[in-house]
PDB file of C-alpha atoms in Angstrom:
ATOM      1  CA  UNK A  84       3.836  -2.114 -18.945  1.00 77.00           C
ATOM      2  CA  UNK A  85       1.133  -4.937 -17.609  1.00 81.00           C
ATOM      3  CA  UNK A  86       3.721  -7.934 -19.196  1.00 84.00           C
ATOM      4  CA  UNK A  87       6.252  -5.954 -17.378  1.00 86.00           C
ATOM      5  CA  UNK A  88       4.561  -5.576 -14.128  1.00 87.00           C
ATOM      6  CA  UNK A  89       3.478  -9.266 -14.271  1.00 88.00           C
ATOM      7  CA  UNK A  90       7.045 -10.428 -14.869  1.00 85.00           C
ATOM      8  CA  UNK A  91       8.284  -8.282 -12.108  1.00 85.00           C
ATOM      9  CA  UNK A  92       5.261  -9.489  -9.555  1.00 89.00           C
ATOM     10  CA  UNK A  93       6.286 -13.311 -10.535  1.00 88.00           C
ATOM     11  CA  UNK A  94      10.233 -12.062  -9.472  1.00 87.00           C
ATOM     12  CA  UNK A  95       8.972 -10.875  -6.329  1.00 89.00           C
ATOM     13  CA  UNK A  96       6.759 -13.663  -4.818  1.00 90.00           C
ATOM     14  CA  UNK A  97      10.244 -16.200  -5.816  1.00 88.00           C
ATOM     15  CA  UNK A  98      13.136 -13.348  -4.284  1.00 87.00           C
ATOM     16  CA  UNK A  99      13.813 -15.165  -1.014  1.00 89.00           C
ATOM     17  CA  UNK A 100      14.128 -11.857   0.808  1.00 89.00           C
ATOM     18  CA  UNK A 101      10.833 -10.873   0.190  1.00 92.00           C
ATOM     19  CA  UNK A 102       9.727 -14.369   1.240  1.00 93.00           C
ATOM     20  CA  UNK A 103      11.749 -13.955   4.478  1.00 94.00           C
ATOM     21  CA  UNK A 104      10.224 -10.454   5.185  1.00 94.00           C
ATOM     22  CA  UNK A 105       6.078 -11.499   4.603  1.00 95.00           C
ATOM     23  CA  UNK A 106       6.660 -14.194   7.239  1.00 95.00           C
ATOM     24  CA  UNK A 107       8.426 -12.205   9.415  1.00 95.00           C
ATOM     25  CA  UNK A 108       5.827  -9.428   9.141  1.00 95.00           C
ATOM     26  CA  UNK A 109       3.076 -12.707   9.334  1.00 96.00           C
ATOM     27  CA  UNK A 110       4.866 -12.931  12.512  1.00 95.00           C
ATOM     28  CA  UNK A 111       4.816  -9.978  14.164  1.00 94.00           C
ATOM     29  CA  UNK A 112       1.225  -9.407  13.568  1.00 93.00           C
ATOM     30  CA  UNK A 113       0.672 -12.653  15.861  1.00 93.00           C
ATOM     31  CA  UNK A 114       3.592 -11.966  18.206  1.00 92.00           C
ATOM     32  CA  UNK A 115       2.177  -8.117  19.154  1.00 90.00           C
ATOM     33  CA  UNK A 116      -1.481  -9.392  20.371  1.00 90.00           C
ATOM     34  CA  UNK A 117       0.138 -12.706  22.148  1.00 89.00           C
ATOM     35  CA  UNK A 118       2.124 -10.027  24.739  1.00 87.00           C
ATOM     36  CA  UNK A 119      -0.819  -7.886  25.442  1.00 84.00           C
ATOM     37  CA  UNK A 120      -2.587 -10.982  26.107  1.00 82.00           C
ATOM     38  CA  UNK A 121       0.579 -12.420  28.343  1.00 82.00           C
ATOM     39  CA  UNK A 122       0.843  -8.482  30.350  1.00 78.00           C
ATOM     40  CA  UNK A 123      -2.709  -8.784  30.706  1.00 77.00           C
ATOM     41  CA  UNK A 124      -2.138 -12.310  32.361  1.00 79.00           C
ATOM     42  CA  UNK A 125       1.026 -11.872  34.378  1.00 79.00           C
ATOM     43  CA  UNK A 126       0.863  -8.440  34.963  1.00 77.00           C
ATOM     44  CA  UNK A 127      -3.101  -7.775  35.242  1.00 76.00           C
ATOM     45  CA  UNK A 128      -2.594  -4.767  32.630  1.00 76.00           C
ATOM     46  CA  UNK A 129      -5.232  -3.653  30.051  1.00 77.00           C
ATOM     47  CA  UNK A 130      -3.927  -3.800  26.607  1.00 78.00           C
ATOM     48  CA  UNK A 131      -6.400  -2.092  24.262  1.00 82.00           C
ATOM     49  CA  UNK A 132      -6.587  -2.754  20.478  1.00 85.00           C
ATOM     50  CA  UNK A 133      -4.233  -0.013  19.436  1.00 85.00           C
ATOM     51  CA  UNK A 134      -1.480  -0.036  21.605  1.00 82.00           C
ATOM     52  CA  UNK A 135       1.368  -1.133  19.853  1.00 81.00           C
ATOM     53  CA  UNK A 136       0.051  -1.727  16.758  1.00 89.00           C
ATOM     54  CA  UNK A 137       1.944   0.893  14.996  1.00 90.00           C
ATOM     55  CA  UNK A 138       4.874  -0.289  15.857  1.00 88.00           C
ATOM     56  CA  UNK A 139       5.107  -1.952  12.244  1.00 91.00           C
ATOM     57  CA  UNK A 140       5.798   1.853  11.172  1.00 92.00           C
ATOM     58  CA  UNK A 141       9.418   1.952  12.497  1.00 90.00           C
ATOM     59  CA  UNK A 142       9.937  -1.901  11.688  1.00 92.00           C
ATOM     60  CA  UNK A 143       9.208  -1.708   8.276  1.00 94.00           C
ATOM     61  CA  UNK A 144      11.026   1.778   7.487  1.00 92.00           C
ATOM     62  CA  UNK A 145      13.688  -0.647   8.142  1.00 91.00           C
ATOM     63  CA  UNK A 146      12.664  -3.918   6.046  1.00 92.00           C
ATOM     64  CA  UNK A 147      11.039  -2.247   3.103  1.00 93.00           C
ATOM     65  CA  UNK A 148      14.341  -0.615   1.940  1.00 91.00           C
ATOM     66  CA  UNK A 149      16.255  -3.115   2.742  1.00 90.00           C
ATOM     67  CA  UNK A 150      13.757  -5.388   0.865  1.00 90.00           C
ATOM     68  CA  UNK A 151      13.440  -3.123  -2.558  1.00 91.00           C
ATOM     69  CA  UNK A 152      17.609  -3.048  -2.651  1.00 89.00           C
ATOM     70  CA  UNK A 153      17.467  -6.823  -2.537  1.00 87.00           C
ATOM     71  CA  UNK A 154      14.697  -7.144  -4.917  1.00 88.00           C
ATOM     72  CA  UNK A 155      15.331  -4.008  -7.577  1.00 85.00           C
ATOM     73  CA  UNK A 156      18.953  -4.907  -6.822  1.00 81.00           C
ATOM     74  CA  UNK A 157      19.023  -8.311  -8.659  1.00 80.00           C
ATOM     75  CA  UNK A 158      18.503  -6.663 -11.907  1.00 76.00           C
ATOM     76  CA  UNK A 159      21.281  -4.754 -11.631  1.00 71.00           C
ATOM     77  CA  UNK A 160      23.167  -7.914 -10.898  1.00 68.00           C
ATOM     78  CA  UNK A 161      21.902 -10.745 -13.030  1.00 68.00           C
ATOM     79  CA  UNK A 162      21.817  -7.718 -16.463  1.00 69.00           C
ATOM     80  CA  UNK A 163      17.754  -8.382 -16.556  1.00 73.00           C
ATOM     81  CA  UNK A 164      17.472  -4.383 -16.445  1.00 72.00           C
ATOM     82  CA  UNK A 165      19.770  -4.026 -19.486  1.00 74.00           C
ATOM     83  CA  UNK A 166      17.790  -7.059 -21.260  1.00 76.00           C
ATOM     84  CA  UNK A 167      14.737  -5.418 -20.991  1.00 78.00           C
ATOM     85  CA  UNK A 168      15.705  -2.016 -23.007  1.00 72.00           C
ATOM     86  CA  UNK A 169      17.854  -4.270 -25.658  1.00 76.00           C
ATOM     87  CA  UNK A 170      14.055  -5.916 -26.451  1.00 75.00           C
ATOM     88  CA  UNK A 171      12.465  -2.091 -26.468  1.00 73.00           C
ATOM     89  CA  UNK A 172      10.751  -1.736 -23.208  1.00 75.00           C
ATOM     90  CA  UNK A 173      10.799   1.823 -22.693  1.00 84.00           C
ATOM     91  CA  UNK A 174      13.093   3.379 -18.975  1.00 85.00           C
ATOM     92  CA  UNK A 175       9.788   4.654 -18.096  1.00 89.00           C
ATOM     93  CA  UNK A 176       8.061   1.753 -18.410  1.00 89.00           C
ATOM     94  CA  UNK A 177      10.736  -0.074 -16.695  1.00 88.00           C
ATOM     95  CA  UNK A 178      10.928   2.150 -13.556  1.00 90.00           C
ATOM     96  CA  UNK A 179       7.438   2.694 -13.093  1.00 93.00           C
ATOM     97  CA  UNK A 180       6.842  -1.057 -13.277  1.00 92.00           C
ATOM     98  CA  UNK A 181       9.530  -1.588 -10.889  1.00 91.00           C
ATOM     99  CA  UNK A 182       7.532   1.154  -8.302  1.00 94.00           C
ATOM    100  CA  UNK A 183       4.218  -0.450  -9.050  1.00 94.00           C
ATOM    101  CA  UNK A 184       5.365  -3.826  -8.127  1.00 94.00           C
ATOM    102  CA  UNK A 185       7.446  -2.416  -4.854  1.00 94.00           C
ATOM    103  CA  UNK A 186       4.291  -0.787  -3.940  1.00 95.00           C
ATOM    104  CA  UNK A 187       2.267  -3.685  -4.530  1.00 95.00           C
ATOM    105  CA  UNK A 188       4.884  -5.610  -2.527  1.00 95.00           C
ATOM    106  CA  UNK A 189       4.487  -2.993   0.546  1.00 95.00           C
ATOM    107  CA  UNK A 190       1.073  -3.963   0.688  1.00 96.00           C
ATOM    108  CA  UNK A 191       1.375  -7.114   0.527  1.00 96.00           C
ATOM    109  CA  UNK A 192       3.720  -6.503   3.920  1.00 95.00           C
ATOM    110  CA  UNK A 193       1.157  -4.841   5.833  1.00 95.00           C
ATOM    111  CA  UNK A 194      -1.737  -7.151   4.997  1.00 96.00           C
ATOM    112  CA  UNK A 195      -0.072  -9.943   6.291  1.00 96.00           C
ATOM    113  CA  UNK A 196       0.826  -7.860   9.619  1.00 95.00           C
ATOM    114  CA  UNK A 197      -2.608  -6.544   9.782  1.00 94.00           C
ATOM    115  CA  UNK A 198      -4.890  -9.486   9.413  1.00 95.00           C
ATOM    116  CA  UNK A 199      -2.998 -11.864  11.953  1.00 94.00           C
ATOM    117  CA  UNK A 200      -3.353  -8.548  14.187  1.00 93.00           C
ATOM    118  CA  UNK A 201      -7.218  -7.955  13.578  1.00 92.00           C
ATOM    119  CA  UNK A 202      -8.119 -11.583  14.190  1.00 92.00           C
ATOM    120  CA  UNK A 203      -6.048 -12.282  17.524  1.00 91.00           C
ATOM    121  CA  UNK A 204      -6.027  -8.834  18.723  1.00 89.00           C
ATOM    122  CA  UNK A 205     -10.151  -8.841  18.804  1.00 87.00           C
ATOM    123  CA  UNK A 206      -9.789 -11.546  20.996  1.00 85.00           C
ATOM    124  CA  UNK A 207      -7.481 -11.310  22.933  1.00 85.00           C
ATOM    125  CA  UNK A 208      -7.077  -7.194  23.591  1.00 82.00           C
ATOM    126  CA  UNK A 209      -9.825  -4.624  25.009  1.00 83.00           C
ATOM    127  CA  UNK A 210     -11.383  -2.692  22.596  1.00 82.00           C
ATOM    128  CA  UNK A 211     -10.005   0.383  21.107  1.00 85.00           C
ATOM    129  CA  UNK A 212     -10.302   3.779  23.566  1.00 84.00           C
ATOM    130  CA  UNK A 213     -10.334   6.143  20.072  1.00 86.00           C
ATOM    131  CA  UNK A 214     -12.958   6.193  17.853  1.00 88.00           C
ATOM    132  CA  UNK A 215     -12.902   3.365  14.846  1.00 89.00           C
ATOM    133  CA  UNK A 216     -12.754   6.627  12.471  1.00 90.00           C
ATOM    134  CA  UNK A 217      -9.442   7.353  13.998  1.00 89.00           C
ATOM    135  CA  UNK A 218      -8.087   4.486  13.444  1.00 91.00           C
ATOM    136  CA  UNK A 219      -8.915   3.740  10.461  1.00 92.00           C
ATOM    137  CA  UNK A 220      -7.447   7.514   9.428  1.00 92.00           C
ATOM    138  CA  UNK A 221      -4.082   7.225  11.221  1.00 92.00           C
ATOM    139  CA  UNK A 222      -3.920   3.345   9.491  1.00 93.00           C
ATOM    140  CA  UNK A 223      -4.052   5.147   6.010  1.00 93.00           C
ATOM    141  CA  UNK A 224      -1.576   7.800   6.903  1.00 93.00           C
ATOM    142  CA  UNK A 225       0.567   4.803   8.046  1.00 94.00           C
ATOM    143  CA  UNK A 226       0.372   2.941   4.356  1.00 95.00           C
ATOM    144  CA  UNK A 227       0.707   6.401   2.603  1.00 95.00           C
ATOM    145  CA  UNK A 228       4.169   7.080   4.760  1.00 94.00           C
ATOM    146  CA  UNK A 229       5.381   3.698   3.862  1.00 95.00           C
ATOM    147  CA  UNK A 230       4.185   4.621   0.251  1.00 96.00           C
ATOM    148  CA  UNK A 231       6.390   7.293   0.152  1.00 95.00           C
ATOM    149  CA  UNK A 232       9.108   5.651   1.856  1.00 95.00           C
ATOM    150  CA  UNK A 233       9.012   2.576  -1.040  1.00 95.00           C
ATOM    151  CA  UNK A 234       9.382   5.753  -3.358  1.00 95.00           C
ATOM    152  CA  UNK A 235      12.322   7.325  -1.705  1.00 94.00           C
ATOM    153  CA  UNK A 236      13.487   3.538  -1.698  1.00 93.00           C
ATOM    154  CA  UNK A 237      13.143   2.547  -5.549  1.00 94.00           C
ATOM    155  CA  UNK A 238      14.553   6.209  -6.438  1.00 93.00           C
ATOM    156  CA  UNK A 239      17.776   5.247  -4.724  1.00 93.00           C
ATOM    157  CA  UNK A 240      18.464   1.832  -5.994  1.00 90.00           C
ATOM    158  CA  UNK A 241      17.545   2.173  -9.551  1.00 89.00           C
ATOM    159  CA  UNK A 242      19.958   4.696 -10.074  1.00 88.00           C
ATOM    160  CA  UNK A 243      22.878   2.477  -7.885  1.00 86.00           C
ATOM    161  CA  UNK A 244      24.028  -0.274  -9.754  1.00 79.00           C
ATOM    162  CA  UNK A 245      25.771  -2.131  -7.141  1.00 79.00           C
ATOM    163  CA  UNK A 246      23.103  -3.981  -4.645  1.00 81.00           C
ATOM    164  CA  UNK A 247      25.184  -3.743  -1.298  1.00 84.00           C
ATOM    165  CA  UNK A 248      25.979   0.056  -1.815  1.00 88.00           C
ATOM    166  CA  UNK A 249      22.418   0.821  -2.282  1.00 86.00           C
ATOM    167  CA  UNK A 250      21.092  -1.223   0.305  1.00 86.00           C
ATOM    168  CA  UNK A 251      23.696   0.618   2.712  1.00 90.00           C
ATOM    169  CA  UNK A 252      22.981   4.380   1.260  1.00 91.00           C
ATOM    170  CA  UNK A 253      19.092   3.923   1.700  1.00 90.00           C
ATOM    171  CA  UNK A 254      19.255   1.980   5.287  1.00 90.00           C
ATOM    172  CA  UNK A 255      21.851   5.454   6.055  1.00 93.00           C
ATOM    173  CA  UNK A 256      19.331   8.062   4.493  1.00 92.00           C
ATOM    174  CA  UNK A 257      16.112   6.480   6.406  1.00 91.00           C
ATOM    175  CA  UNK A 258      18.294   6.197   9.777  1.00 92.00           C
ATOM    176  CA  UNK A 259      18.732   9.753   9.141  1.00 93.00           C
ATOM    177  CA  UNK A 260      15.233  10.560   8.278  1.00 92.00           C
ATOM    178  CA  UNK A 261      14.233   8.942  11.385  1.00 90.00           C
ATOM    179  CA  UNK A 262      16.636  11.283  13.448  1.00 91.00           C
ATOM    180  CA  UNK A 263      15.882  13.898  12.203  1.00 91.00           C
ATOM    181  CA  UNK A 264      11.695  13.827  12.311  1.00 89.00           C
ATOM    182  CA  UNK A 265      12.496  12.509  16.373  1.00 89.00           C
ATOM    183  CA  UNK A 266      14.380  15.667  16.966  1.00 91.00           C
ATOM    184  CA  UNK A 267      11.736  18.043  15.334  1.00 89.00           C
ATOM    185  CA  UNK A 268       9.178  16.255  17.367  1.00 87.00           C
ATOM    186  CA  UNK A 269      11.173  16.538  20.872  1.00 87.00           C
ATOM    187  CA  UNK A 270      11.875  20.212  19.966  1.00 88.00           C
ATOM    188  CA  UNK A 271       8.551  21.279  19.507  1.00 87.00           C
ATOM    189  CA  UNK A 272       7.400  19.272  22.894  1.00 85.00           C
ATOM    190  CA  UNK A 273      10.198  21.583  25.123  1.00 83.00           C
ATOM    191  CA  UNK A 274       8.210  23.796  27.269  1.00 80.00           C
ATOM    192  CA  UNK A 275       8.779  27.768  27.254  1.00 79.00           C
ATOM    193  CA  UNK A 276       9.543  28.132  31.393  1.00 74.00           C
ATOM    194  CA  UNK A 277      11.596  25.106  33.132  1.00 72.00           C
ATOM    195  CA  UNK A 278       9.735  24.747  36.622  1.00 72.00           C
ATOM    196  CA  UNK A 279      11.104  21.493  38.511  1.00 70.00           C
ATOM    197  CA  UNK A 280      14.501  22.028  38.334  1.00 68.00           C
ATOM    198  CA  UNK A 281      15.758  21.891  42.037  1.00 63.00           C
ATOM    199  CA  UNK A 282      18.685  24.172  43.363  1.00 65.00           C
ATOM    200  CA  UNK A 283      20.670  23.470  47.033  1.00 59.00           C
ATOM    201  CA  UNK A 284      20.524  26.553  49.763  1.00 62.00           C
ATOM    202  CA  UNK A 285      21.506  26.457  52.787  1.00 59.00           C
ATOM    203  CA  UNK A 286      22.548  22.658  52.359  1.00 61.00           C
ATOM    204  CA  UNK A 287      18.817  21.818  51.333  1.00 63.00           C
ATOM    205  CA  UNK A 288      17.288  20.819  47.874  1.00 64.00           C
ATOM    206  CA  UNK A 289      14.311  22.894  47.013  1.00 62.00           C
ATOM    207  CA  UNK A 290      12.213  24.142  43.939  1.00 65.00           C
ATOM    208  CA  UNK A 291      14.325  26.807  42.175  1.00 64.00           C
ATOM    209  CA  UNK A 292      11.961  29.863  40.284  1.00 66.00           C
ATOM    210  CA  UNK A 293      10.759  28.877  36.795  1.00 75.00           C
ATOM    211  CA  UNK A 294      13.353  30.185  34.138  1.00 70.00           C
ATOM    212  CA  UNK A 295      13.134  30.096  30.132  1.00 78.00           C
ATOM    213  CA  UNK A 296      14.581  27.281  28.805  1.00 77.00           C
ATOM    214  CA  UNK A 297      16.810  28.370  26.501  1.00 79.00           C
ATOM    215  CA  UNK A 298      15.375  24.848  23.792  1.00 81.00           C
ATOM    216  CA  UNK A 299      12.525  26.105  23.349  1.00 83.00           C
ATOM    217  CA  UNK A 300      11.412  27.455  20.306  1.00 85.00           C
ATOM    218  CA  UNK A 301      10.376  30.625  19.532  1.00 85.00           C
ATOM    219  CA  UNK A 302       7.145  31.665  17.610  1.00 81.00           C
ATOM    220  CA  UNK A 303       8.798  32.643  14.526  1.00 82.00           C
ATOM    221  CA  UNK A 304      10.565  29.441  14.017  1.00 85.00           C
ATOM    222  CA  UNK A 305       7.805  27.040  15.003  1.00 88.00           C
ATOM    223  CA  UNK A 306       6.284  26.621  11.644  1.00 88.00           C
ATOM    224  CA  UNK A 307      10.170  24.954  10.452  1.00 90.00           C
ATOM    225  CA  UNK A 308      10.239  22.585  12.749  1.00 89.00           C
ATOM    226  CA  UNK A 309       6.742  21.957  12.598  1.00 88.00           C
ATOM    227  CA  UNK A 310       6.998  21.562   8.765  1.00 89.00           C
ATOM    228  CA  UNK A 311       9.687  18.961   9.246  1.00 90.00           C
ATOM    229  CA  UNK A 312       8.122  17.212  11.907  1.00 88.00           C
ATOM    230  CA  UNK A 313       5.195  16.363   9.620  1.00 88.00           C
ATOM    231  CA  UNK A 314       6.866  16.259   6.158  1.00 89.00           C
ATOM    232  CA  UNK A 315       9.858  13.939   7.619  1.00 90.00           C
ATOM    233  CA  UNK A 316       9.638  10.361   8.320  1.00 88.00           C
ATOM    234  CA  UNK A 317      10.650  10.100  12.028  1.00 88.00           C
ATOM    235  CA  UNK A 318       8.214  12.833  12.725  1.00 88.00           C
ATOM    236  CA  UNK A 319       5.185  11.261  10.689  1.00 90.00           C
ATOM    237  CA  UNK A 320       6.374   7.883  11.795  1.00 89.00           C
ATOM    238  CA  UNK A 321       6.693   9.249  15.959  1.00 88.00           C
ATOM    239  CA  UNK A 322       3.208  11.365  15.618  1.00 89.00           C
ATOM    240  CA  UNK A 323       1.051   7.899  14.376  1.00 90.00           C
ATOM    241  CA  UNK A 324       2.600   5.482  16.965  1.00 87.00           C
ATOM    242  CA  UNK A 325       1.049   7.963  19.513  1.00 84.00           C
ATOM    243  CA  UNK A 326      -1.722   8.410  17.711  1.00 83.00           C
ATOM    244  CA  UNK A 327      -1.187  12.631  17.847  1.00 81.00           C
ATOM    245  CA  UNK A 328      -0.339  13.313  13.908  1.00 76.00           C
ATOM    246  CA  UNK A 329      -2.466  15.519  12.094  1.00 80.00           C
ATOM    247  CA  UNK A 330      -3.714  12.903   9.355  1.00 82.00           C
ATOM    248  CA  UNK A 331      -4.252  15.266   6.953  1.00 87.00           C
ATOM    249  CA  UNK A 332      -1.040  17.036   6.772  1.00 89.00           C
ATOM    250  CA  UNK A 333       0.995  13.426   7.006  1.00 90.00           C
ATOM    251  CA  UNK A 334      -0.861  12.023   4.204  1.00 91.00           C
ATOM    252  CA  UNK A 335      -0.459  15.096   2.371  1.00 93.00           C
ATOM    253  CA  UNK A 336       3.234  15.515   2.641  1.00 92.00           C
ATOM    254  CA  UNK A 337       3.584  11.809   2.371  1.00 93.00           C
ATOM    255  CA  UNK A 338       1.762  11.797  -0.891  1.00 94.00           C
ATOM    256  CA  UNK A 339       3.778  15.163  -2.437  1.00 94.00           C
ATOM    257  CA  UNK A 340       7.119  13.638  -1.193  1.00 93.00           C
ATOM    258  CA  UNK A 341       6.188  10.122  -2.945  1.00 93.00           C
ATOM    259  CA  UNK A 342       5.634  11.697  -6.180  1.00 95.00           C
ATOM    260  CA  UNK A 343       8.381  14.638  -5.774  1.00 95.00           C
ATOM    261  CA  UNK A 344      10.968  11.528  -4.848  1.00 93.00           C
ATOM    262  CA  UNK A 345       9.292   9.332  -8.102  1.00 94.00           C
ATOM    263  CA  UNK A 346       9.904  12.108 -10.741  1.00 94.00           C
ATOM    264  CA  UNK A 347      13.376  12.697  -9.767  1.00 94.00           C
ATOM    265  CA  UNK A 348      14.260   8.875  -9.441  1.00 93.00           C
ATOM    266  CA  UNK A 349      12.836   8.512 -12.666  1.00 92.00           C
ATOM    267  CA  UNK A 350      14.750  11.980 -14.146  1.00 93.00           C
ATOM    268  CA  UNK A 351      17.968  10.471 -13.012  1.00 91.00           C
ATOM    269  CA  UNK A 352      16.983   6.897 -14.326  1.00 88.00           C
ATOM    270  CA  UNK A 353      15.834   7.918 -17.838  1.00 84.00           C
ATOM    271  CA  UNK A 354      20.083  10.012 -17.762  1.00 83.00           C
ATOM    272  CA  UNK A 355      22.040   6.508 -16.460  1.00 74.00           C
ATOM    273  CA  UNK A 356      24.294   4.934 -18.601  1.00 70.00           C
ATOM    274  CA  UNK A 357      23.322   1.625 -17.900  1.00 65.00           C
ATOM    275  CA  UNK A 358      26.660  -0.811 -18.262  1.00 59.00           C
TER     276      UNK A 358
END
């Protein structure tokens, strides 16, 4: 498998997508620290280390699919994936090679976002208000998420031969994700009694009596949503940026549904007639 991941880490530094995708992630680690420094300027507001700096999160649930169809993709298209079994590599070797390289490759992503980021923002930002533990926690929940997200990613298009269809079913299945974690989240934040909702009498706006609001979710059903909030992407993804997740549970889920969506991928792999 190491001549195999070698080959495949060689593939990745030439694929021009991936190319395109480091600098743009190069990028945005210098662009996010340049417009706290420009509010503070303009605006005379106090950016502090962490504000925006898990924005990457949602960015990247967008570029690292779209960057392991291109990449995993190619084999499909150019018949290296069939070459390799015809010489005896093993699917398992082959697919697990492919994940350790795409992992390797998300890494890569958020190093160079990161380190632009560290050195600019200590500069140029205030210091952090949460403690440097907490940072440092929700940053590894972050890379787990997008660990388990590469998963998800690599499951899909190695068992999709054509590159544009799988590109298009993971982009849909992540857009989906996302949805559906941001809806968990925003039902568990409805309150239980509505109170400044205003009603006309007499021709005059006032305060109407506090009422149940008929979104909010009862007792029994809390531990659903709050199961999805944590074990879905949008959820895990809208918990870090405001720096409110439960780190443990995150990681955790990420890590189960990285090797839950690895096993299958590989399941359906090892069964594909490969053309």
């Amino acid at each position: 498998m190491r001549r195999l991941i070698r080959a495949d880490l060689h593939n990745l530094f030439k694929d021009k997508s991936f190319l395109i995708i480091s600098i743009f992630s190069f990028l945005l680690g210098v662009f996010m620290p340049l417009i706290g420094l420009k509010n503070k300027i303009r605006y005379d507001e106090i950016t502090v280390f962490e504000d925006g700096f898990f924005i990457f999160l949602s960015v990247f649930a967008l570029l690292i699919p779209a960057s392991v169809s291109f990449f995993v993709g190619k084999s499909f298209d150019w018949g290296t994936l069939r070459n390799k079994i015809c010489v005896g590599h093993s699917r398992i070797s082959i697919y697990f090679s492919f994940l350790i390289t795409c992992l390797m490759g998300t890494t890569i992503l958020v190093a160079l976002y990161f380190i632009p980021y560290l050195i600019l923002g200590s500069f140029m930002l205030e210091a952090m208000d949460i403690p440097l533990k907490a940072f440092v926690l929700f940053f590894l929940s972050s890379i787990l998420v997008l660990f388990s997200l590469t998963a998800l990613s690599v499951a899909i298009v190695e068992n999709i031969e054509s590159r544009v269809v799988s590109m298009a079913i993971t982009i849909v299945v992540v857009i989906v994700l996302l949805m559906v974690g941001s809806i968990a989240v925003q039902m568990l934040m409805e309150p239980e009694m509505i109170t400044n909702s205003m009603t006309m009498i007499d021709g005059e706006f006032v305060f109407a009596d506090p009422y149940p609001n008929p979104r909010y979710v009862k007792e029994s059903q809390r531990w659903i949503w709050e199961l999805m909030r944590d074990s879905i992407l949008g959820g895990q993804i809208h918990q870090i940026t405001a720096l409110e997740c439960n780190w443990v549970s995150v990681s955790l889920y990420s890590v189960i549904s990285g090797i839950l969506c690895s096993f299958i991928g590989y399941i359906l792999f090892n069964r594909k007639d490969l053309k």
